[in-house]
Coordinates of C-alpha atoms and ligand atoms in Angstrom, one line a residue:
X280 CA 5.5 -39.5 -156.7
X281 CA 8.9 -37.8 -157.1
X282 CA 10.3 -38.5 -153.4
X283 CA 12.7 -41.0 -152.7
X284 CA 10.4 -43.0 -150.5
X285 CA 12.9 -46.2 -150.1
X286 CA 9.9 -48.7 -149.9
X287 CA 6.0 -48.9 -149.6
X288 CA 4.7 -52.1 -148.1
X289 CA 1.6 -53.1 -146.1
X290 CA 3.4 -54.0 -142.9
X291 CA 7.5 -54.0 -142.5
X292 CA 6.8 -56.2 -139.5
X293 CA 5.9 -59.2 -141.6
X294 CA 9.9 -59.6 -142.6
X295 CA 10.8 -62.6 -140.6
X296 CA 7.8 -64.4 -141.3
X297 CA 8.7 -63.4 -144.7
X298 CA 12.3 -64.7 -145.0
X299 CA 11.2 -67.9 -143.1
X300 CA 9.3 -68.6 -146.2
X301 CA 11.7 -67.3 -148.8
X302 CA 14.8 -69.5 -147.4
X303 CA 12.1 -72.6 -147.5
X304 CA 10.9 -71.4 -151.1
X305 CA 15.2 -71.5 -152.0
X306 CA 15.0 -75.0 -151.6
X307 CA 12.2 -75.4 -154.0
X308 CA 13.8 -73.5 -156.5
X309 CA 16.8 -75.1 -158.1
X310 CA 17.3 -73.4 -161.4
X311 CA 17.9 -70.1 -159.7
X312 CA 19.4 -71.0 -157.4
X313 CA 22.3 -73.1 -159.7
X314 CA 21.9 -69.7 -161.4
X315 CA 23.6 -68.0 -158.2
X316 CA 26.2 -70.3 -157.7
X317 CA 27.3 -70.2 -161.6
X318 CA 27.0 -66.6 -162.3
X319 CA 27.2 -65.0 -158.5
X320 CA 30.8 -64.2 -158.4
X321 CA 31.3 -62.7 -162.2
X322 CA 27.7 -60.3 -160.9
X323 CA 27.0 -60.6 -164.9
X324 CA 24.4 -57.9 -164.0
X325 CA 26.8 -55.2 -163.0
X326 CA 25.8 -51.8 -163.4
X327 CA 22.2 -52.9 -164.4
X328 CA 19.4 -50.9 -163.1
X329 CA 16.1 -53.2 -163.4
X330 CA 12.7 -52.9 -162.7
X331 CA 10.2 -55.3 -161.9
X332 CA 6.3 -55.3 -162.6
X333 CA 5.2 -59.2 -161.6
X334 CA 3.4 -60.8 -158.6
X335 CA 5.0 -60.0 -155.3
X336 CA 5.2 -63.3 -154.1
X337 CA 7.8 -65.3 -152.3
X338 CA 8.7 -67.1 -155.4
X339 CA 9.2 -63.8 -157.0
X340 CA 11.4 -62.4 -153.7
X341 CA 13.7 -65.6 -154.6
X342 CA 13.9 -64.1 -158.3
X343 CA 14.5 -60.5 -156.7
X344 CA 18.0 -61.7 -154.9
X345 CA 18.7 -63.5 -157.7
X346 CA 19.1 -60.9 -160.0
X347 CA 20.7 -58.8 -157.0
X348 CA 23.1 -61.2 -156.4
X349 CA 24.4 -61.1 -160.3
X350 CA 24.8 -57.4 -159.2
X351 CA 21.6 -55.6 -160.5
X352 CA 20.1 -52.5 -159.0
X353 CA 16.3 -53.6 -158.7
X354 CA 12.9 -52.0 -158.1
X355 CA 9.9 -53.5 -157.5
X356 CA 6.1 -53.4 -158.2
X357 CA 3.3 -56.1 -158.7
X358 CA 1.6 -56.4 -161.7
X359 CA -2.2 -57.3 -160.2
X360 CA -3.6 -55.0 -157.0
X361 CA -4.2 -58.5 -155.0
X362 CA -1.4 -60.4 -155.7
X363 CA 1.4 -59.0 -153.4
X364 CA 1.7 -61.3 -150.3
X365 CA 2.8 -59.1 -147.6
X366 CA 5.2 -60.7 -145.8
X367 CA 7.2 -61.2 -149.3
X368 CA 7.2 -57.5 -149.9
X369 CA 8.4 -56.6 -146.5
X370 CA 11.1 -59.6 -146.2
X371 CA 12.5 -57.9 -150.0
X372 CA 12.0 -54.2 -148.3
X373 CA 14.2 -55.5 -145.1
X374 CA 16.9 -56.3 -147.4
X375 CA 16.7 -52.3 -149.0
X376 CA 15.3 -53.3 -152.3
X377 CA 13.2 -50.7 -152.8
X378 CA 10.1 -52.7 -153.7
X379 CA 6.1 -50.6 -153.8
X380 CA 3.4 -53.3 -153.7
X381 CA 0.9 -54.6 -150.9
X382 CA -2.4 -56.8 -151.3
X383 CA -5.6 -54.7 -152.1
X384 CA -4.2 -51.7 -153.6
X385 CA -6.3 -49.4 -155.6
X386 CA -6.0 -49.0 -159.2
X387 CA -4.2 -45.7 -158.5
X388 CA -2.2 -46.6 -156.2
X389 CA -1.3 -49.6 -158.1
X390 CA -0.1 -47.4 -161.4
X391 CA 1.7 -45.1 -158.6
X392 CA 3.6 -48.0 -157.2
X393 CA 4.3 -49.0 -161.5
X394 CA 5.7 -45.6 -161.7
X395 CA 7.6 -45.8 -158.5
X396 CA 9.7 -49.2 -159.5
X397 CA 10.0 -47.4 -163.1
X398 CA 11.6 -44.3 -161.4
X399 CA 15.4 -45.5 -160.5
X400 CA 16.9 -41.7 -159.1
X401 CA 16.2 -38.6 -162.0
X402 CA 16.4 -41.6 -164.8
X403 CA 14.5 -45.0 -165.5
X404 CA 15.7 -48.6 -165.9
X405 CA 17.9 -50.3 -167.9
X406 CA 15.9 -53.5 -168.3
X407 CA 12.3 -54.1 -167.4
X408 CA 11.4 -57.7 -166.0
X409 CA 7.6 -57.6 -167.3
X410 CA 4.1 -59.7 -166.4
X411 CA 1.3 -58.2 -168.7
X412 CA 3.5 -55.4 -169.6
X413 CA 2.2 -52.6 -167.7
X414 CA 5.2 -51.2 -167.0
X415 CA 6.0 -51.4 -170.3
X416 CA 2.7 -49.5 -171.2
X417 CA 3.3 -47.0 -169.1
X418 CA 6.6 -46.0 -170.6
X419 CA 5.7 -46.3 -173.7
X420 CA 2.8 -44.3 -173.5
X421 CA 4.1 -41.9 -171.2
X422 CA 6.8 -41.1 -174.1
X423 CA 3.7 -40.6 -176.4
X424 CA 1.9 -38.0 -173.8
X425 CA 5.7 -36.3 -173.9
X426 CA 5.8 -35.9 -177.4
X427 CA 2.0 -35.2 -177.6
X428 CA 1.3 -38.2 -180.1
X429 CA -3.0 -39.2 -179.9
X430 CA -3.4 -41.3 -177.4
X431 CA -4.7 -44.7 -178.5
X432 CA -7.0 -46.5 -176.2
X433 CA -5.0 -49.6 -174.8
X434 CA -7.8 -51.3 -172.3
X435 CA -11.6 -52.2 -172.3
X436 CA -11.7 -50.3 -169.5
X437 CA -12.3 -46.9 -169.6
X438 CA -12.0 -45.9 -165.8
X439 CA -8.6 -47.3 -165.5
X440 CA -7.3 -45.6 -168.6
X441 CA -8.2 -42.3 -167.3
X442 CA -6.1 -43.4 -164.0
X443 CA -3.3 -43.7 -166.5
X444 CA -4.0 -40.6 -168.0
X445 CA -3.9 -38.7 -164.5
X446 CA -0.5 -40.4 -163.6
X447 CA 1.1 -39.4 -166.8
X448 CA 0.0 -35.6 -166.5
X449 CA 0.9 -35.5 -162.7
X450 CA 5.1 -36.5 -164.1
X451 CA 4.7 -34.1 -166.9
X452 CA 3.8 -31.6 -164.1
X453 CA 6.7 -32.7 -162.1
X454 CA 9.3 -33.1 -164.7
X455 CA 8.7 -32.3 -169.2
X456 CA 11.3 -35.1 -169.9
X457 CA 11.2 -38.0 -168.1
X458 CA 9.5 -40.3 -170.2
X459 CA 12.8 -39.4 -173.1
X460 CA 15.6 -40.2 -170.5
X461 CA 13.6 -43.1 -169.4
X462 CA 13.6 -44.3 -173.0
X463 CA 17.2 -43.1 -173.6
X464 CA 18.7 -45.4 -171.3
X465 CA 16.0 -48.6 -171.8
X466 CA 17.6 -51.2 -173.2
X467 CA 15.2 -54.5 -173.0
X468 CA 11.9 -56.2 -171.9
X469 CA 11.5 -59.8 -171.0
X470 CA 7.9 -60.3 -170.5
X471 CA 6.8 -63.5 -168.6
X472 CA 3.0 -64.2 -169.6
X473 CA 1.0 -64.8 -172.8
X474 CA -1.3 -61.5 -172.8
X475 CA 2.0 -59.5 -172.3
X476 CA 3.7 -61.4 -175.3
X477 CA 0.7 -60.3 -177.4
X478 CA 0.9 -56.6 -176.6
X479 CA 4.5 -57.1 -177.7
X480 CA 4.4 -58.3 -180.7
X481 CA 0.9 -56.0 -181.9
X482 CA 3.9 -53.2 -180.7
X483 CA 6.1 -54.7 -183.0
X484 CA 4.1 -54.9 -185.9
X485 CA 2.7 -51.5 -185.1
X486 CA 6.5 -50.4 -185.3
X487 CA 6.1 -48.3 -181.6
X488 CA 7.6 -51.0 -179.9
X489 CA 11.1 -49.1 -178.2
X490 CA 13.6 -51.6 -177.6
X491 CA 14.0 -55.2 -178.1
X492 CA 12.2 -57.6 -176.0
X493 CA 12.8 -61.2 -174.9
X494 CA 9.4 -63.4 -174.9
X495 CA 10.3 -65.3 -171.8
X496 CA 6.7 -66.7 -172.2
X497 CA 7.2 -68.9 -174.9
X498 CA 10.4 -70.8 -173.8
X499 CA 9.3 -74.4 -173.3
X500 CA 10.2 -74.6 -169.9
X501 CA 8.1 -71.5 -169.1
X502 CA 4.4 -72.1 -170.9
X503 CA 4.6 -75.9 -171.3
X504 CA 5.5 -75.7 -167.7
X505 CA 3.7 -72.6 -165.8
X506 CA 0.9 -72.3 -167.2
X507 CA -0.1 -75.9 -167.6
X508 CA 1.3 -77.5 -164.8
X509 CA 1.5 -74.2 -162.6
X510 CA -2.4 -73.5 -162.8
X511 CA -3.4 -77.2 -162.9
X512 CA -2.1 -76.5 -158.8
X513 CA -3.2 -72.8 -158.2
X514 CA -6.3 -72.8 -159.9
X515 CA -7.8 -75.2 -157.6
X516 CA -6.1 -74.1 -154.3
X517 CA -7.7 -70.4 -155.4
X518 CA -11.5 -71.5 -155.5
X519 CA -10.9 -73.6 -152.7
X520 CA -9.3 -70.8 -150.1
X521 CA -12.2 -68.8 -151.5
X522 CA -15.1 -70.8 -151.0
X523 CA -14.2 -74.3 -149.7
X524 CA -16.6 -75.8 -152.1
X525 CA -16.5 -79.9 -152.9
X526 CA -15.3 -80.4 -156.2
X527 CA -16.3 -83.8 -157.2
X528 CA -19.5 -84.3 -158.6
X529 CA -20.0 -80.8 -160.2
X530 CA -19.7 -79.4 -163.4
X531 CA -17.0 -77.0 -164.5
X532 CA -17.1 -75.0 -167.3
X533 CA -13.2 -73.9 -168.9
X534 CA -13.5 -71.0 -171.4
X535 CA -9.8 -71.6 -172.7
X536 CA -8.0 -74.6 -173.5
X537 CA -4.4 -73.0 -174.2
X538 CA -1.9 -73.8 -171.9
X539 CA -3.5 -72.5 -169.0
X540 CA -6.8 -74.1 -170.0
X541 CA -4.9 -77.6 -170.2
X542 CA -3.7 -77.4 -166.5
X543 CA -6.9 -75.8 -165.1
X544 CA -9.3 -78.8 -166.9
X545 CA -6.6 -82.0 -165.6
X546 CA -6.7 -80.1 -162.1
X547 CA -10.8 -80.0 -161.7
X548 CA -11.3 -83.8 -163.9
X549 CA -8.3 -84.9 -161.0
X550 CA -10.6 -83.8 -158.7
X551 CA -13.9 -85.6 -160.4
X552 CA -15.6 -82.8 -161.9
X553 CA -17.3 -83.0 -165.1
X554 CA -15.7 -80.6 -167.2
X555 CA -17.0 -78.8 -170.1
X556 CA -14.5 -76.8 -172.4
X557 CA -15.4 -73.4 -174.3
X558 CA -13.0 -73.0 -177.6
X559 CA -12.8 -70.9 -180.5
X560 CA -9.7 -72.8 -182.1
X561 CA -11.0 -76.3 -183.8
X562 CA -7.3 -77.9 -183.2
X563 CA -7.9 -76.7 -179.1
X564 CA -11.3 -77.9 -179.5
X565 CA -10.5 -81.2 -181.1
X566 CA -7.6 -81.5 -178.3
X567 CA -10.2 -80.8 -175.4
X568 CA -12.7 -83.5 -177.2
X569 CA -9.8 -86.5 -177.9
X570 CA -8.9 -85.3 -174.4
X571 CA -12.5 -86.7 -173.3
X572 CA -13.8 -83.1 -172.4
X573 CA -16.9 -82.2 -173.6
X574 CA -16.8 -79.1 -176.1
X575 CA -20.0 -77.1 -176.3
X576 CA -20.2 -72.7 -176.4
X577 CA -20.9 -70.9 -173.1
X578 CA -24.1 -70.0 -174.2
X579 CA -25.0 -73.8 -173.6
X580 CA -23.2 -74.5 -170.8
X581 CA -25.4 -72.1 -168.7
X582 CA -27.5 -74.1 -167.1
X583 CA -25.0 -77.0 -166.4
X584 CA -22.1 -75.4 -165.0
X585 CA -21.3 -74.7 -160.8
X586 CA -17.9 -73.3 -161.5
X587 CA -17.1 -71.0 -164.7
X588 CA -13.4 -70.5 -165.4
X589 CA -12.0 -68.1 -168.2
X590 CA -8.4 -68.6 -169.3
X591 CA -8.5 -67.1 -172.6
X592 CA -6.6 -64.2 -172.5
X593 CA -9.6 -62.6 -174.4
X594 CA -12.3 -59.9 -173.9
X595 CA -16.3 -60.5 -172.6
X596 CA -16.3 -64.0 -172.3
X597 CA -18.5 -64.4 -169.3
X598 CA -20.8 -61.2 -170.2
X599 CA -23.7 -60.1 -168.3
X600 CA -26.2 -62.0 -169.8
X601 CA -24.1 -65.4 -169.2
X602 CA -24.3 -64.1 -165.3
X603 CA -28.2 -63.6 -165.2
X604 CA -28.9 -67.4 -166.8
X605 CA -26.4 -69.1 -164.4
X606 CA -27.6 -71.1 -161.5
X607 CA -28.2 -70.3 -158.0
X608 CA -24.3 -70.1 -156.5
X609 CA -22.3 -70.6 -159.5
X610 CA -19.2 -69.4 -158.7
X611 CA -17.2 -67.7 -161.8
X612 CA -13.7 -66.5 -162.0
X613 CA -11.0 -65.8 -163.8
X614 CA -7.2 -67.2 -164.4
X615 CA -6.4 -65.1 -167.6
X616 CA -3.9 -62.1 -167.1
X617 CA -6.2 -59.2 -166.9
X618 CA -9.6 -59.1 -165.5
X619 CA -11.9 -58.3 -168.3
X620 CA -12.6 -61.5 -169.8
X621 CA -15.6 -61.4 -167.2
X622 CA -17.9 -58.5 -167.4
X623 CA -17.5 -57.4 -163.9
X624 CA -18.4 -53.5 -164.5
X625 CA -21.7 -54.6 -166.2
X626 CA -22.4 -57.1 -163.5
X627 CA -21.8 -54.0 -161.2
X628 CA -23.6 -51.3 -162.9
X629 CA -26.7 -53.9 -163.6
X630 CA -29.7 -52.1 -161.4
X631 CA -31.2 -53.9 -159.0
X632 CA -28.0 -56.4 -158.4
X633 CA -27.2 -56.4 -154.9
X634 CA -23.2 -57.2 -153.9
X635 CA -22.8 -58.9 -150.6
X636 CA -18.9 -59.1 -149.9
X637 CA -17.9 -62.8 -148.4
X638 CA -14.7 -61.8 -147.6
X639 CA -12.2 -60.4 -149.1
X640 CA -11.9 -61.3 -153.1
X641 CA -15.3 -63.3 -152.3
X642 CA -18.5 -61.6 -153.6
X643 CA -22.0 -62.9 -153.7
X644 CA -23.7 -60.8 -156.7
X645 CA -28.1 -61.2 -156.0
X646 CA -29.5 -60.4 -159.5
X647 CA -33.6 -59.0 -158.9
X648 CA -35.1 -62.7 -159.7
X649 CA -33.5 -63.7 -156.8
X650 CA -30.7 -66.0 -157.6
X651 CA -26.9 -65.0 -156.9
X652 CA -23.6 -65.5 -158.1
X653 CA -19.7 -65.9 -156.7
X654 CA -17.4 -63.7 -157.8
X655 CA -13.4 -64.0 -157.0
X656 CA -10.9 -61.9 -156.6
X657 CA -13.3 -59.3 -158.8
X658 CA -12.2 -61.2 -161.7
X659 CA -9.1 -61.1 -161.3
X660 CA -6.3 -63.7 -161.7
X661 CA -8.0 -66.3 -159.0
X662 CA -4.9 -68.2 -158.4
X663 CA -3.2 -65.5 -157.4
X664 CA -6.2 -63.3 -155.8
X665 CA -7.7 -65.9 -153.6
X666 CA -4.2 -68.0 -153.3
X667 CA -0.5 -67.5 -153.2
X668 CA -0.2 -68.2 -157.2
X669 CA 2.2 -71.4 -158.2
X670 CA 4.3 -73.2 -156.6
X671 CA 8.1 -72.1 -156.1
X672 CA 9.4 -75.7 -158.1
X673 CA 7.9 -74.5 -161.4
X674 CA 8.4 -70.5 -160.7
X675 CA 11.9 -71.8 -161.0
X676 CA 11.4 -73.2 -164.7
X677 CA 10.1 -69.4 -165.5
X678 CA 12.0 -67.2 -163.7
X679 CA 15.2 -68.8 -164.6
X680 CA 14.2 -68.2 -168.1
X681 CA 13.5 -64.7 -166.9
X682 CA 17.4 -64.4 -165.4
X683 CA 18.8 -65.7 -168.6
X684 CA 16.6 -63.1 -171.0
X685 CA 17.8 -60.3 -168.4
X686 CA 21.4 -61.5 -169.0
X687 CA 21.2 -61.7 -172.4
X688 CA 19.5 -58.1 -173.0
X689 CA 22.3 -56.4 -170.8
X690 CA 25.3 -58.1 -173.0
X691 CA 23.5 -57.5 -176.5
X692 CA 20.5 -55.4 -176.1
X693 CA 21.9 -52.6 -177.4
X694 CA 23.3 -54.7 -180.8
X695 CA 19.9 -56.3 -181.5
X696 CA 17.1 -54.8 -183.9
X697 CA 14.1 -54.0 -181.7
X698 CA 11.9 -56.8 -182.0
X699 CA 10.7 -59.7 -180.5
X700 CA 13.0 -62.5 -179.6
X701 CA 12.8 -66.0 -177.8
X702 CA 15.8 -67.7 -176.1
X703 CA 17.3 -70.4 -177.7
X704 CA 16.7 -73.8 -177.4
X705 CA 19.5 -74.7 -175.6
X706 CA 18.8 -72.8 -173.5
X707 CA 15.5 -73.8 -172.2
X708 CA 17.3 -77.3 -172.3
X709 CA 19.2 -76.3 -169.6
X710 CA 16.8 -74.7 -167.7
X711 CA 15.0 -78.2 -167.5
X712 CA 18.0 -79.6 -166.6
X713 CA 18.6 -77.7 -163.7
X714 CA 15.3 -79.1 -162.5
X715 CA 16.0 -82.4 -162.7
X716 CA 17.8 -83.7 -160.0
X717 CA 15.7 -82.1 -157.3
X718 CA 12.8 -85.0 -158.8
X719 CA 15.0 -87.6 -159.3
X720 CA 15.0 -88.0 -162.5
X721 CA 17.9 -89.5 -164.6
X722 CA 18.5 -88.9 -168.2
X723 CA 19.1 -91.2 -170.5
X724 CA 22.4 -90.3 -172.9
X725 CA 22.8 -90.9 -176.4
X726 CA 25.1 -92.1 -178.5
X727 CA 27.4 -90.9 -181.5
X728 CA 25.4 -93.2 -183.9
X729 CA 22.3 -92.3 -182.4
X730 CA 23.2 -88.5 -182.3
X731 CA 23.8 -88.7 -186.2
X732 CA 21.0 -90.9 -187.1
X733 CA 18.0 -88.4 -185.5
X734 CA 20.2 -85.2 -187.0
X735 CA 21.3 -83.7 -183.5
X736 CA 24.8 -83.9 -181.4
X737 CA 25.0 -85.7 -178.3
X738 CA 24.7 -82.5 -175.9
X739 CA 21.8 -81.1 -177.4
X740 CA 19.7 -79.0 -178.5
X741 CA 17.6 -82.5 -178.8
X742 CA 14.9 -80.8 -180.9
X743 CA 14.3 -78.8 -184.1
X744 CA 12.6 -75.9 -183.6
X745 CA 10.2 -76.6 -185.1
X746 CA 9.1 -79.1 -182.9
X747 CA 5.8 -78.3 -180.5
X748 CA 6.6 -80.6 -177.1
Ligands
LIG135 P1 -3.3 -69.6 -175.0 O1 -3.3 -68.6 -176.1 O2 -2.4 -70.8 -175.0 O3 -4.8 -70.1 -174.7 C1 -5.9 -69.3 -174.7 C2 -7.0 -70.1 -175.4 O4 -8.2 -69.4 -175.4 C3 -6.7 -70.3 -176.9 O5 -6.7 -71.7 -177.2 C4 -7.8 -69.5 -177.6 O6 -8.2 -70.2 -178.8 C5 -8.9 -69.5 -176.6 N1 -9.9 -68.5 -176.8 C6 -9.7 -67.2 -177.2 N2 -10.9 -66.5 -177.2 C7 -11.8 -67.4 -176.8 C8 -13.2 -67.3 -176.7 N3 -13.9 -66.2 -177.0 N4 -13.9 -68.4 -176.3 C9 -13.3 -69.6 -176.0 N5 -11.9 -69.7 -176.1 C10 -11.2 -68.6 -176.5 O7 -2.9 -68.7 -173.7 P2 -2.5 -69.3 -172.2 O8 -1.0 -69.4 -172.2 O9 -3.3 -70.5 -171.9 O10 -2.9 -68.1 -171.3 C11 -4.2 -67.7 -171.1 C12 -4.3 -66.5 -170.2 O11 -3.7 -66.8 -168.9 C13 -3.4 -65.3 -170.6 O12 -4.0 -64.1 -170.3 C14 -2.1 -65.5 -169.8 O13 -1.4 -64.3 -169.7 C15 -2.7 -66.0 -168.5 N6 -1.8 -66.7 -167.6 C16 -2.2 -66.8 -166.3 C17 -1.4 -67.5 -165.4 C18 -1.8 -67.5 -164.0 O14 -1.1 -67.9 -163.1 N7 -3.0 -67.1 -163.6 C19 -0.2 -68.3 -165.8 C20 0.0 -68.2 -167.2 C21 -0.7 -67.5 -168.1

């Protein structure tokens, strides 16, 4: 764990095959790449050492060189064991960023490779660019081992805590302080998705949150954008790669309709399924029902649904006993962030169920009366398990957003109370505006009267904040 191992990728031989996809993925990617050309000469990232936990993808390999070429020191781990694409994470290794992530790791190696991009030299980062906010965990729990504080459970699951628990001892081992001059020179977390956001925030009101954080999440251009529009693309290209299944004509059951749930109902009704939605929230449900879904529990969607999708962001929503009413071949999966909001350890432990692997991320779980189920990417993030996650166009909107919080966390992180902050309107103005010309779109202008009669100036921001998009 200590060495200085430069890089730890599946195959370094993917590179080329790699960078042929990262220079196409440029293209698609305006808003960081106006980013570069605005800010790559002043390297407003001097001197800052960062590390990433998020999806190894190629979209995040354009984010990578970004923030390299505004001069930061970077380190790199995913932030789900199947998400890395390979030839992403070898293309960013060929240019020496010193990234730790390949498809199918173990949970293990997984929190290694979180410790590995945490551990810049004998000290940590300055900034943390955060999906879920596992490497935020770790730092802040690793501090609590140091100064011997009761541990308080932080996931559902029990055999992955313990993994946590064996990392943490294994650096205390190695070194009695590392966790204090990790947290010494920390400055800021931005943290991209909404289950992160939440841990942040419960830190915050729990007053063991360490540094100010940025809540890149909730900037228009990131959840209005990414996690609608994003999954209403992924979510279908994951179940497809997976198991090729026709789409029209079945039902589909969404537990969830946030953001995510939004994108991943339009994407399966575009393809002419009937789509039942699962809500606890009365103003989501009444959306999902003026939206023409229809809004019914799980419990009595059971017998209905060929395709169960949870994007919650909650515990136990497909349990066990969901799974053993299901029809023959249902396929169930998961979009939320982490992969307990299906019970997969249940399903597993169950006696008498028999797992048949497909392929890779595809399982076929036989229950003892006979009929089976399809599980992907063990219930993990789907889009991202079975396919390549989004598209680079709208990684753009989020990861510019992601730049900017960095930016702004290495000028003022030091001055700001620790709490948890969201950029400002203006900006997330002009982070859509940077997307704008590659679709053609022209904006309309105001004018001075107009300006003063709606209560704004001509240039923005065009919105209170109040306002919900
Ligand atoms: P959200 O908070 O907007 O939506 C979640 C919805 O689930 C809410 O409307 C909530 O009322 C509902 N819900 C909670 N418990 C429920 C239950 N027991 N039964 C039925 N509905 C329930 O969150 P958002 O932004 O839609 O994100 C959802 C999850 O997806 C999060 O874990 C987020 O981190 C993740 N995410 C995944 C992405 C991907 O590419 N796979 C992209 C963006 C977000």
């Amino acid at each position: 764990l200590f060495d200085n191992t430069p890089f730890l990728v599946a195959d370094p031989d993917l590179a080329d095959w790699g960078r042929k996809e990262i220079v196409i993925a440029e293209k698609e990617m305006p808003g960081l790449m106006a980013i570069r050309r605005k800010y790559g000469d002043s390297k407003p990232l001097k001197g800052a050492r960062i590390t990433g936990s998020l999806h190894m993808t190629i979209q995040t390999a354009v984010l990578i060189e970004t923030l390299v070429e505004l001069g930061a020191d970077v380190r790199w781990a995913s932030c789900n064991i199947f998400s890395t694409q390979d030839h992403a994470a070898a293309a960013v290794a060929a240019r020496g960023i010193p990234v730790f992530a390949w498809k199918g790791e173990s949970l293990t190696e997984y929190w290694e490779c979180t410790f590995r991009a945490l551990k810049h030299r004998e000290s940590g980062p300055h900034l943390i660019v955060d999906d879920g906010g596992d490497a935020s965990l770790l730092v802040h729990k690793g501090l609590e081992m140091e100064k011997g504080d009761k541990w308080v459970d932080t996931s559902s699951d029990s055999e992955e805590e313990d993994i946590i628990k064996k990392l943490l001892k294994k650096v205390r081992m190695e070194d009695d302080h590392f966790w204090r001059r990790v947290t010494e020179s920390l400055q800021g977390i931005s943290e991209e998705t909404t289950t992160g956001v939440n841990r942040l925030y419960r830190m915050a009101r729990e007053k063991t949150l360490l540094v100010p954080a940025i809540n890149v999440n909730d900037s228009v251009t990131k959840s209005k954008f990414d996690n609608k529009y994003g999954c209403r693309e992924s979510l279908a290209d994951g179940i497809k790669r997976a198991t090729d299944v026709m789409i029209a004509g079945k039902t589909v059951v969404i537990c969830g309709f946030g953001d995510v749930g939004k994108g991943c109902a339009e994407s399966m009704r575009g393809l002419g399924a009937k789509v039942i939605i699962n809500e606890i929230d009365p103003i989501c449900a009444l959306q999902a029902a003026m939206a023409g879904y229809v809004v019914k529990p799980i419990e009595d969607s059971l017998k209905e649904g060929d395709i169960f999708v949870t994007a919650t962001g909650n515990r136990d929503i497909i349990r066990l006993e969901h799974m053993m009413k299901m029809k023959d071949h249902a396929i169930c999966c998961n979009i939320g962030h982490f992969d307990n909001e299906i019970q997969i350890s249940r399903l597993k432990a169950m006696e008498g169920v028999e797992r048949t692997e497909v392929k890779p991320q595809v399982d076929l779980y036989t229950f003892p009366d006979g009929h089976s189920i399809f599980i992907l990417a063990e219930g993990r993030l789907v889009n991202l398990g079975c396919a390549t996650g989004h598209p680079s166009f709208v990684m753009s909107c989020s990861f510019s957003n992601q730049v900017l919080a960095q930016m702004d966390l290495w000028e003022r992180g030091k001055e700001r109370d620790v709490s948890v902050y969201t950029l400002p309107r203006k900006l997330d103005e002009e982070v859509a505006a940077l997307h704008l010309e590659h679709l053609g779109v022209k904006l309309s202008k105001l004018n001075e009267e107009q300006a003063e009669y709606i209560g704004v100036t001509v240039d923005g921001p065009f919105k209170p904040g109040h306002y919900r998009y």
